[in-house]
């Protein structure tokens, strides 16, 4: 049982490039979410999903897209990277008793 | 707009001392979570508080929830260096689609 996995661990992008951050969980959780963490601001919700085929926006969705074609996978797409998207990104999944499990994070730098 | 406020944001304390971190939130909540984060690492779940008056303890940490006051506390007893980390509270609001809203975090440094 790997829990929540994220790839890559580190990424450097140039402004305007696009990329996809991968997230997968093997716990059969319906609820998955993406957060970004910036210094002094805690974690902010980007997008979330309550099940395959269902996604919705969080606090800071602009510049990001998500899809949920399977229960296991919840990729986050950066459409045109900007320096303001430099951050640490965490994926999480939640079980039926509402315990939330976080992935190891992706540290993204946009130059 | 839901706000979650932690205080203090930074806490430096001596080993052996006691202290409390506070988490206030601005609307009715069903659940409150406490997490620990070590530098460069992910978040580790400490406590899930599911009802008014809930109290949970693990080692030197004890968390409580008062939903009427919209307040949770994380109490540290006889601090040790290994407790140095950043602690986050997060509030779960049903009306917000069960989205978690996090406080800014409390950086705890325990000095030996």
XYZ file of C-alpha atoms in Angstrom:
223
model
C 0.000 0.000 0.000
C 1.915 3.043 -1.309
C -0.606 5.631 -0.075
C -0.500 8.888 -2.056
C 2.322 9.240 -4.573
C 3.379 12.319 -6.511
C 5.753 12.839 -9.391
C 8.034 14.581 -10.018
C 9.587 15.567 -6.672
C 11.260 18.629 -8.168
C 10.660 20.587 -11.359
C 12.021 23.761 -12.922
C 10.006 25.400 -15.675
C 10.447 28.469 -17.790
C 7.657 31.020 -17.920
C 5.032 29.964 -20.434
C 5.814 26.258 -20.371
C 3.133 23.745 -19.481
C 3.403 20.584 -17.464
C 1.403 18.025 -15.519
C 1.967 17.078 -11.902
C 0.967 13.485 -11.303
C -0.881 12.186 -8.260
C -2.064 8.665 -7.561
C -3.519 6.857 -4.566
C -4.105 3.159 -4.002
C -6.528 3.411 -1.074
C -9.723 3.609 -3.168
C -10.535 7.055 -1.787
C -13.232 9.023 -3.552
C -12.112 12.458 -2.402
C -8.856 13.897 -3.730
C -7.470 17.398 -3.698
C -4.531 19.583 -4.711
C -2.993 22.246 -2.482
C -0.199 24.696 -2.881
C 1.967 25.763 0.024
C 3.654 29.143 0.122
C 5.680 30.536 3.028
C 3.536 32.037 5.773
C 0.259 31.138 4.071
C -0.435 27.567 5.073
C -1.950 25.362 2.402
C -4.454 26.684 -0.107
C -6.839 24.471 -2.032
C -6.461 24.594 -5.822
C -8.933 21.966 -7.079
C -10.662 18.963 -5.629
C -12.658 15.942 -6.740
C -15.343 13.936 -4.949
C -15.138 11.031 -7.383
C -14.231 9.962 -10.892
C -15.591 12.437 -13.435
C -16.324 15.145 -10.840
C -14.035 18.067 -10.137
C -14.488 21.527 -8.649
C -12.495 24.639 -7.904
C -10.902 25.549 -4.628
C -9.550 28.879 -3.376
C -6.856 29.456 -6.015
C -7.796 27.629 -9.247
C -6.585 30.148 -11.828
C -3.858 28.813 -14.113
C -4.523 25.169 -13.220
C -6.674 22.410 -14.687
C -7.561 19.001 -13.311
C -9.344 15.892 -14.488
C -10.389 12.684 -12.754
C -10.872 9.855 -15.189
C -10.191 7.143 -12.604
C -10.529 6.858 -8.830
C -6.768 6.407 -8.502
C -5.378 9.336 -10.496
C -5.794 13.080 -10.145
C -3.313 15.018 -12.327
C -2.821 18.776 -12.046
C -1.995 20.688 -15.222
C -0.253 24.021 -15.363
C -1.375 25.596 -18.605
C 1.220 28.362 -19.000
C 3.579 28.530 -16.051
C 4.166 31.862 -14.320
C 6.685 32.802 -11.599
C 3.727 33.239 -9.210
C 3.178 29.488 -9.454
C 6.510 28.763 -7.819
C 5.430 26.771 -4.804
C 5.282 23.364 -3.201
C 2.313 21.320 -4.391
C 0.658 18.632 -2.302
C -1.902 16.115 -3.414
C -4.157 14.517 -0.794
C -6.867 11.910 -0.585
C -9.502 11.410 2.071
C -11.120 8.307 3.478
C -14.682 7.739 4.678
C -13.917 8.811 8.238
C -12.469 11.987 6.810
C -8.832 11.306 7.638
C -6.762 13.048 4.970
C -3.506 11.613 3.626
C -0.937 13.821 1.909
C 1.545 12.920 -0.784
C 5.249 13.797 -0.445
C 4.927 17.014 -2.463
C 6.348 18.499 -5.670
C 8.646 21.494 -5.411
C 8.104 23.656 -8.500
C 10.205 26.628 -9.555
C 9.180 28.823 -12.474
C 11.887 31.122 -13.834
C -15.530 34.034 3.947
C -14.142 31.353 6.212
C -11.024 32.376 8.107
C -8.802 30.166 10.201
C -6.361 31.946 12.475
C -3.574 30.359 14.435
C -1.584 31.978 17.137
C 1.135 32.328 17.817
C 2.715 32.044 14.379
C 6.121 31.481 15.900
C 6.898 29.927 19.248
C 10.299 29.454 20.783
C 10.270 27.530 24.039
C 12.614 25.784 26.395
C 12.606 22.051 26.848
C 10.413 20.986 29.738
C 7.997 23.891 29.443
C 4.288 23.820 28.606
C 2.538 25.894 26.009
C -0.671 26.104 23.985
C -1.279 26.863 20.312
C -4.671 28.314 19.471
C -6.776 27.867 16.366
C -9.797 30.114 15.871
C -12.194 29.851 12.969
C -14.974 32.088 11.767
C -17.915 29.788 11.047
C -19.557 26.612 12.266
C -17.478 23.526 11.623
C -18.014 19.822 12.007
C -14.414 18.756 12.107
C -11.000 20.106 12.893
C -7.621 18.619 12.099
C -4.134 19.148 13.410
C -1.080 18.362 11.306
C 2.641 18.424 11.838
C 5.150 19.312 9.130
C 8.927 18.899 9.370
C 11.119 21.052 7.092
C 11.029 19.838 3.497
C 8.525 17.116 4.334
C 4.854 16.456 3.824
C 2.099 16.870 6.393
C 1.555 14.235 9.047
C -1.846 13.879 10.640
C -1.830 14.347 14.423
C -5.468 14.591 15.449
C -8.939 14.547 13.957
C -11.521 16.204 16.225
C -15.055 15.335 15.253
C -17.346 16.852 17.851
C -17.750 19.539 20.448
C -15.759 18.763 23.543
C -13.528 16.245 21.765
C -10.166 15.792 23.411
C -7.369 13.641 22.059
C -3.899 12.997 23.396
C -0.793 11.493 21.887
C 2.384 11.605 23.918
C 3.144 15.205 24.915
C 0.456 16.676 22.658
C -3.197 17.124 23.519
C -5.827 18.669 21.255
C -9.305 19.861 22.123
C -12.252 21.325 20.273
C -14.907 23.810 21.423
C -17.293 24.252 18.511
C -19.386 26.833 20.341
C -16.369 29.089 20.820
C -15.034 28.074 17.389
C -11.720 27.302 19.024
C -9.304 24.427 19.078
C -6.171 24.195 21.171
C -3.026 22.123 20.842
C -1.348 21.832 24.210
C 2.288 20.856 24.542
C 3.389 19.341 27.824
C 7.053 19.244 28.889
C 8.346 20.074 25.440
C 11.265 18.165 23.960
C 13.475 19.099 21.016
C 11.862 16.449 18.788
C 8.617 18.428 18.832
C 10.237 21.225 16.814
C 8.169 21.489 13.613
C 5.398 23.539 12.036
C 1.891 22.779 13.258
C -1.210 23.463 11.202
C -4.849 23.372 12.074
C -7.426 22.886 9.328
C -11.181 23.278 9.441
C -13.677 21.207 7.472
C -16.878 22.978 6.515
C -19.753 20.947 5.122
C -21.257 23.993 3.404
C -17.978 24.481 1.578
C -18.179 21.009 0.096
C -16.023 19.480 2.796
C -13.058 21.538 1.669
C -10.333 21.988 4.219
C -9.230 25.514 5.061
C -5.845 25.733 6.740
C -4.420 28.130 9.231
C -1.088 29.762 8.423
C 0.808 27.418 10.718
C 2.759 27.777 13.960
C 6.514 27.310 13.780
C 7.628 25.686 17.017
C 11.258 25.680 18.092
C 12.140 23.839 21.275
C 15.512 24.824 22.667
C 17.524 22.403 24.741
